[in-house]
PDB file of N, CA and C in Angstrom:
ATOM      1  N   MET A   1       0.846  -1.192   0.000  1.00 76.00           N
ATOM      2  CA  MET A   1       0.000   0.000   0.000  1.00 76.00           C
ATOM      3  C   MET A   1       0.885   1.247   0.000  1.00 76.00           C
ATOM      4  N   MET A   2       0.470   2.253  -0.751  1.00 80.00           N
ATOM      5  CA  MET A   2       1.280   3.467  -0.855  1.00 80.00           C
ATOM      6  C   MET A   2       1.091   4.332   0.385  1.00 80.00           C
ATOM      7  N   PRO A   3       2.136   5.070   0.707  1.00 94.00           N
ATOM      8  CA  PRO A   3       2.018   5.948   1.883  1.00 94.00           C
ATOM      9  C   PRO A   3       0.963   7.038   1.673  1.00 94.00           C
ATOM     10  N   LEU A   4       0.452   7.526   2.771  1.00 95.00           N
ATOM     11  CA  LEU A   4      -0.627   8.515   2.728  1.00 95.00           C
ATOM     12  C   LEU A   4      -0.189   9.811   2.051  1.00 95.00           C
ATOM     13  N   TRP A   5       1.037  10.251   2.300  1.00 94.00           N
ATOM     14  CA  TRP A   5       1.497  11.520   1.713  1.00 94.00           C
ATOM     15  C   TRP A   5       1.558  11.425   0.192  1.00 94.00           C
ATOM     16  N   LEU A   6       1.927  10.249  -0.320  1.00 95.00           N
ATOM     17  CA  LEU A   6       1.992  10.076  -1.768  1.00 95.00           C
ATOM     18  C   LEU A   6       0.584  10.113  -2.379  1.00 95.00           C
ATOM     19  N   LEU A   7      -0.364   9.512  -1.691  1.00 95.00           N
ATOM     20  CA  LEU A   7      -1.749   9.547  -2.150  1.00 95.00           C
ATOM     21  C   LEU A   7      -2.276  10.982  -2.180  1.00 95.00           C
ATOM     22  N   VAL A   8      -1.974  11.752  -1.141  1.00 96.00           N
ATOM     23  CA  VAL A   8      -2.413  13.151  -1.074  1.00 96.00           C
ATOM     24  C   VAL A   8      -1.764  13.962  -2.191  1.00 96.00           C
ATOM     25  N   VAL A   9      -0.471  13.743  -2.427  1.00 96.00           N
ATOM     26  CA  VAL A   9       0.239  14.467  -3.487  1.00 96.00           C
ATOM     27  C   VAL A   9      -0.360  14.137  -4.852  1.00 96.00           C
ATOM     28  N   LEU A  10      -0.660  12.876  -5.102  1.00 96.00           N
ATOM     29  CA  LEU A  10      -1.243  12.488  -6.382  1.00 96.00           C
ATOM     30  C   LEU A  10      -2.636  13.091  -6.574  1.00 96.00           C
ATOM     31  N   ILE A  11      -3.438  13.110  -5.513  1.00 97.00           N
ATOM     32  CA  ILE A  11      -4.783  13.684  -5.623  1.00 97.00           C
ATOM     33  C   ILE A  11      -4.702  15.178  -5.906  1.00 97.00           C
ATOM     34  N   PHE A  12      -3.873  15.908  -5.139  1.00 98.00           N
ATOM     35  CA  PHE A  12      -3.757  17.350  -5.365  1.00 98.00           C
ATOM     36  C   PHE A  12      -3.129  17.666  -6.717  1.00 98.00           C
ATOM     37  N   GLY A  13      -2.155  16.873  -7.129  1.00 98.00           N
ATOM     38  CA  GLY A  13      -1.555  17.076  -8.448  1.00 98.00           C
ATOM     39  C   GLY A  13      -2.563  16.851  -9.560  1.00 98.00           C
ATOM     40  N   GLY A  14      -3.390  15.840  -9.419  1.00 97.00           N
ATOM     41  CA  GLY A  14      -4.429  15.589 -10.412  1.00 97.00           C
ATOM     42  C   GLY A  14      -5.450  16.705 -10.463  1.00 97.00           C
ATOM     43  N   LEU A  15      -5.833  17.215  -9.288  1.00 98.00           N
ATOM     44  CA  LEU A  15      -6.785  18.329  -9.256  1.00 98.00           C
ATOM     45  C   LEU A  15      -6.195  19.579  -9.897  1.00 98.00           C
ATOM     46  N   LEU A  16      -4.914  19.848  -9.641  1.00 98.00           N
ATOM     47  CA  LEU A  16      -4.260  20.999 -10.269  1.00 98.00           C
ATOM     48  C   LEU A  16      -4.205  20.842 -11.782  1.00 98.00           C
ATOM     49  N   LEU A  17      -3.906  19.640 -12.239  1.00 98.00           N
ATOM     50  CA  LEU A  17      -3.838  19.390 -13.675  1.00 98.00           C
ATOM     51  C   LEU A  17      -5.211  19.562 -14.328  1.00 98.00           C
ATOM     52  N   ILE A  18      -6.238  19.026 -13.699  1.00 98.00           N
ATOM     53  CA  ILE A  18      -7.594  19.173 -14.233  1.00 98.00           C
ATOM     54  C   ILE A  18      -8.000  20.646 -14.258  1.00 98.00           C
ATOM     55  N   GLY A  19      -7.684  21.383 -13.193  1.00 97.00           N
ATOM     56  CA  GLY A  19      -8.002  22.808 -13.147  1.00 97.00           C
ATOM     57  C   GLY A  19      -7.276  23.592 -14.222  1.00 97.00           C
ATOM     58  N   ALA A  20      -6.010  23.252 -14.463  1.00 97.00           N
ATOM     59  CA  ALA A  20      -5.242  23.947 -15.497  1.00 97.00           C
ATOM     60  C   ALA A  20      -5.817  23.670 -16.883  1.00 97.00           C
ATOM     61  N   ILE A  21      -6.240  22.439 -17.125  1.00 97.00           N
ATOM     62  CA  ILE A  21      -6.824  22.093 -18.427  1.00 97.00           C
ATOM     63  C   ILE A  21      -8.150  22.828 -18.629  1.00 97.00           C
ATOM     64  N   ILE A  22      -8.984  22.871 -17.592  1.00 96.00           N
ATOM     65  CA  ILE A  22     -10.265  23.579 -17.697  1.00 96.00           C
ATOM     66  C   ILE A  22     -10.031  25.065 -17.939  1.00 96.00           C
ATOM     67  N   ASP A  23      -9.055  25.654 -17.243  1.00 96.00           N
ATOM     68  CA  ASP A  23      -8.742  27.073 -17.422  1.00 96.00           C
ATOM     69  C   ASP A  23      -8.241  27.342 -18.836  1.00 96.00           C
ATOM     70  N   TRP A  24      -7.399  26.446 -19.355  1.00 95.00           N
ATOM     71  CA  TRP A  24      -6.864  26.612 -20.712  1.00 95.00           C
ATOM     72  C   TRP A  24      -7.988  26.553 -21.751  1.00 95.00           C
ATOM     73  N   ILE A  25      -8.911  25.606 -21.571  1.00 94.00           N
ATOM     74  CA  ILE A  25     -10.034  25.484 -22.507  1.00 94.00           C
ATOM     75  C   ILE A  25     -10.918  26.724 -22.442  1.00 94.00           C
ATOM     76  N   ALA A  26     -11.173  27.229 -21.234  1.00 93.00           N
ATOM     77  CA  ALA A  26     -12.028  28.413 -21.091  1.00 93.00           C
ATOM     78  C   ALA A  26     -11.382  29.635 -21.731  1.00 93.00           C
ATOM     79  N   LYS A  27     -10.075  29.805 -21.545  1.00 93.00           N
ATOM     80  CA  LYS A  27      -9.388  30.949 -22.150  1.00 93.00           C
ATOM     81  C   LYS A  27      -9.382  30.843 -23.667  1.00 93.00           C
ATOM     82  N   ARG A  28      -9.188  29.634 -24.176  1.00 91.00           N
ATOM     83  CA  ARG A  28      -9.185  29.448 -25.630  1.00 91.00           C
ATOM     84  C   ARG A  28     -10.568  29.743 -26.212  1.00 91.00           C
ATOM     85  N   ARG A  29     -11.605  29.287 -25.529  1.00 89.00           N
ATOM     86  CA  ARG A  29     -12.971  29.531 -25.996  1.00 89.00           C
ATOM     87  C   ARG A  29     -13.288  31.024 -25.956  1.00 89.00           C
ATOM     88  N   LYS A  30     -12.864  31.717 -24.894  1.00 88.00           N
ATOM     89  CA  LYS A  30     -13.112  33.155 -24.791  1.00 88.00           C
ATOM     90  C   LYS A  30     -12.377  33.901 -25.898  1.00 88.00           C
ATOM     91  N   GLN A  31     -11.143  33.502 -26.172  1.00 87.00           N
ATOM     92  CA  GLN A  31     -10.375  34.163 -27.230  1.00 87.00           C
ATOM     93  C   GLN A  31     -11.056  33.960 -28.584  1.00 87.00           C
ATOM     94  N   ARG A  32     -11.565  32.758 -28.832  1.00 84.00           N
ATOM     95  CA  ARG A  32     -12.235  32.483 -30.101  1.00 84.00           C
ATOM     96  C   ARG A  32     -13.505  33.320 -30.237  1.00 84.00           C
ATOM     97  N   VAL A  33     -14.250  33.480 -29.154  1.00 82.00           N
ATOM     98  CA  VAL A  33     -15.465  34.295 -29.193  1.00 82.00           C
ATOM     99  C   VAL A  33     -15.110  35.749 -29.466  1.00 82.00           C
ATOM    100  N   LEU A  34     -14.041  36.245 -28.836  1.00 81.00           N
ATOM    101  CA  LEU A  34     -13.634  37.632 -29.064  1.00 81.00           C
ATOM    102  C   LEU A  34     -13.201  37.844 -30.505  1.00 81.00           C
ATOM    103  N   ILE A  35     -12.500  36.879 -31.080  1.00 79.00           N
ATOM    104  CA  ILE A  35     -12.057  37.000 -32.471  1.00 79.00           C
ATOM    105  C   ILE A  35     -13.270  36.990 -33.400  1.00 79.00           C
ATOM    106  N   GLU A  36     -14.226  36.093 -33.156  1.00 78.00           N
ATOM    107  CA  GLU A  36     -15.424  36.040 -33.999  1.00 78.00           C
ATOM    108  C   GLU A  36     -16.232  37.324 -33.886  1.00 78.00           C
ATOM    109  N   ARG A  37     -16.346  37.861 -32.680  1.00 76.00           N
ATOM    110  CA  ARG A  37     -17.098  39.100 -32.487  1.00 76.00           C
ATOM    111  C   ARG A  37     -16.396  40.259 -33.185  1.00 76.00           C
ATOM    112  N   ASN A  38     -15.071  40.292 -33.116  1.00 75.00           N
ATOM    113  CA  ASN A  38     -14.310  41.356 -33.765  1.00 75.00           C
ATOM    114  C   ASN A  38     -14.450  41.256 -35.282  1.00 75.00           C
ATOM    115  N   ASN A  39     -14.420  40.052 -35.814  1.00 73.00           N
ATOM    116  CA  ASN A  39     -14.566  39.880 -37.259  1.00 73.00           C
ATOM    117  C   ASN A  39     -15.968  40.256 -37.721  1.00 73.00           C
ATOM    118  N   ARG A  40     -16.952  39.980 -36.908  1.00 69.00           N
ATOM    119  CA  ARG A  40     -18.329  40.293 -37.273  1.00 69.00           C
ATOM    120  C   ARG A  40     -18.591  41.796 -37.193  1.00 69.00           C
ATOM    121  N   ASP A  41     -17.985  42.475 -36.206  1.00 62.00           N
ATOM    122  CA  ASP A  41     -18.268  43.888 -35.982  1.00 62.00           C
ATOM    123  C   ASP A  41     -17.439  44.815 -36.856  1.00 62.00           C
ATOM    124  N   SER A  42     -16.343  44.348 -37.423  1.00 59.00           N
ATOM    125  CA  SER A  42     -15.516  45.250 -38.232  1.00 59.00           C
ATOM    126  C   SER A  42     -16.152  45.396 -39.607  1.00 59.00           C
ATOM    127  N   HIS A  43     -16.424  46.628 -39.989  1.00 54.00           N
ATOM    128  CA  HIS A  43     -17.132  46.892 -41.235  1.00 54.00           C
ATOM    129  C   HIS A  43     -16.194  47.294 -42.359  1.00 54.00           C
ATOM    130  N   SER A  44     -15.035  47.844 -42.006  1.00 53.00           N
ATOM    131  CA  SER A  44     -14.114  48.250 -43.062  1.00 53.00           C
ATOM    132  C   SER A  44     -12.722  47.736 -42.726  1.00 53.00           C
ATOM    133  N   PHE A  45     -11.928  47.554 -43.754  1.00 56.00           N
ATOM    134  CA  PHE A  45     -10.598  47.005 -43.543  1.00 56.00           C
ATOM    135  C   PHE A  45      -9.669  47.995 -42.857  1.00 56.00           C
ATOM    136  N   ASP A  46      -9.869  49.282 -43.098  1.00 54.00           N
ATOM    137  CA  ASP A  46      -8.951  50.275 -42.542  1.00 54.00           C
ATOM    138  C   ASP A  46      -9.473  50.867 -41.236  1.00 54.00           C
ATOM    139  N   GLU A  47     -10.395  50.211 -40.584  1.00 55.00           N
ATOM    140  CA  GLU A  47     -10.891  50.704 -39.310  1.00 55.00           C
ATOM    141  C   GLU A  47      -9.773  50.592 -38.269  1.00 55.00           C
ATOM    142  N   GLY A  48      -9.462  51.682 -37.630  1.00 59.00           N
ATOM    143  CA  GLY A  48      -8.393  51.687 -36.651  1.00 59.00           C
ATOM    144  C   GLY A  48      -7.020  51.847 -37.255  1.00 59.00           C
ATOM    145  N   TYR A  49      -6.939  52.096 -38.543  1.00 60.00           N
ATOM    146  CA  TYR A  49      -5.645  52.255 -39.194  1.00 60.00           C
ATOM    147  C   TYR A  49      -5.105  53.648 -38.923  1.00 60.00           C
ATOM    148  N   ASP A  50      -3.831  53.722 -38.541  1.00 60.00           N
ATOM    149  CA  ASP A  50      -3.188  55.002 -38.270  1.00 60.00           C
ATOM    150  C   ASP A  50      -2.414  55.417 -39.514  1.00 60.00           C
ATOM    151  N   PRO A  51      -2.850  56.458 -40.219  1.00 60.00           N
ATOM    152  CA  PRO A  51      -2.207  56.817 -41.494  1.00 60.00           C
ATOM    153  C   PRO A  51      -0.874  57.532 -41.326  1.00 60.00           C
ATOM    154  N   ARG A  52      -0.484  57.865 -40.104  1.00 63.00           N
ATOM    155  CA  ARG A  52       0.778  58.585 -39.926  1.00 63.00           C
ATOM    156  C   ARG A  52       1.958  57.691 -40.277  1.00 63.00           C
ATOM    157  N   ASN A  53       3.039  58.324 -40.605  1.00 62.00           N
ATOM    158  CA  ASN A  53       4.246  57.603 -40.985  1.00 62.00           C
ATOM    159  C   ASN A  53       4.811  56.883 -39.762  1.00 62.00           C
ATOM    160  N   LYS A  54       5.064  55.589 -39.893  1.00 63.00           N
ATOM    161  CA  LYS A  54       5.555  54.818 -38.755  1.00 63.00           C
ATOM    162  C   LYS A  54       7.020  55.113 -38.447  1.00 63.00           C
ATOM    163  N   ASP A  55       7.760  55.626 -39.431  1.00 61.00           N
ATOM    164  CA  ASP A  55       9.183  55.873 -39.217  1.00 61.00           C
ATOM    165  C   ASP A  55       9.425  57.012 -38.237  1.00 61.00           C
ATOM    166  N   GLU A  56       8.470  57.906 -38.070  1.00 58.00           N
ATOM    167  CA  GLU A  56       8.688  59.028 -37.159  1.00 58.00           C
ATOM    168  C   GLU A  56       8.735  58.569 -35.710  1.00 58.00           C
ATOM    169  N   TYR A  57       8.207  57.373 -35.415  1.00 58.00           N
ATOM    170  CA  TYR A  57       8.254  56.861 -34.051  1.00 58.00           C
ATOM    171  C   TYR A  57       9.565  56.140 -33.765  1.00 58.00           C
ATOM    172  N   LEU A  58      10.299  55.805 -34.797  1.00 59.00           N
ATOM    173  CA  LEU A  58      11.544  55.068 -34.607  1.00 59.00           C
ATOM    174  C   LEU A  58      12.694  55.976 -34.192  1.00 59.00           C
ATOM    175  N   ASN A  59      12.586  57.272 -34.411  1.00 52.00           N
ATOM    176  CA  ASN A  59      13.683  58.201 -34.089  1.00 52.00           C
ATOM    177  C   ASN A  59      13.743  58.514 -32.616  1.00 52.00           C
TER     178      ASN A  59
END
């Protein structure tokens, strides 16, 4: 039989792994929804485009 501390470590490690996977899936789903909403709401290609010369910021 395995020692009690090893059993506790395995249970907590498994819970952390499951929580990390659920968090990763939720973040990925949220990012996909934001991308779809942004694509649906953008009406023109140059929306948010800054026409100023970009080289002036490099100096």
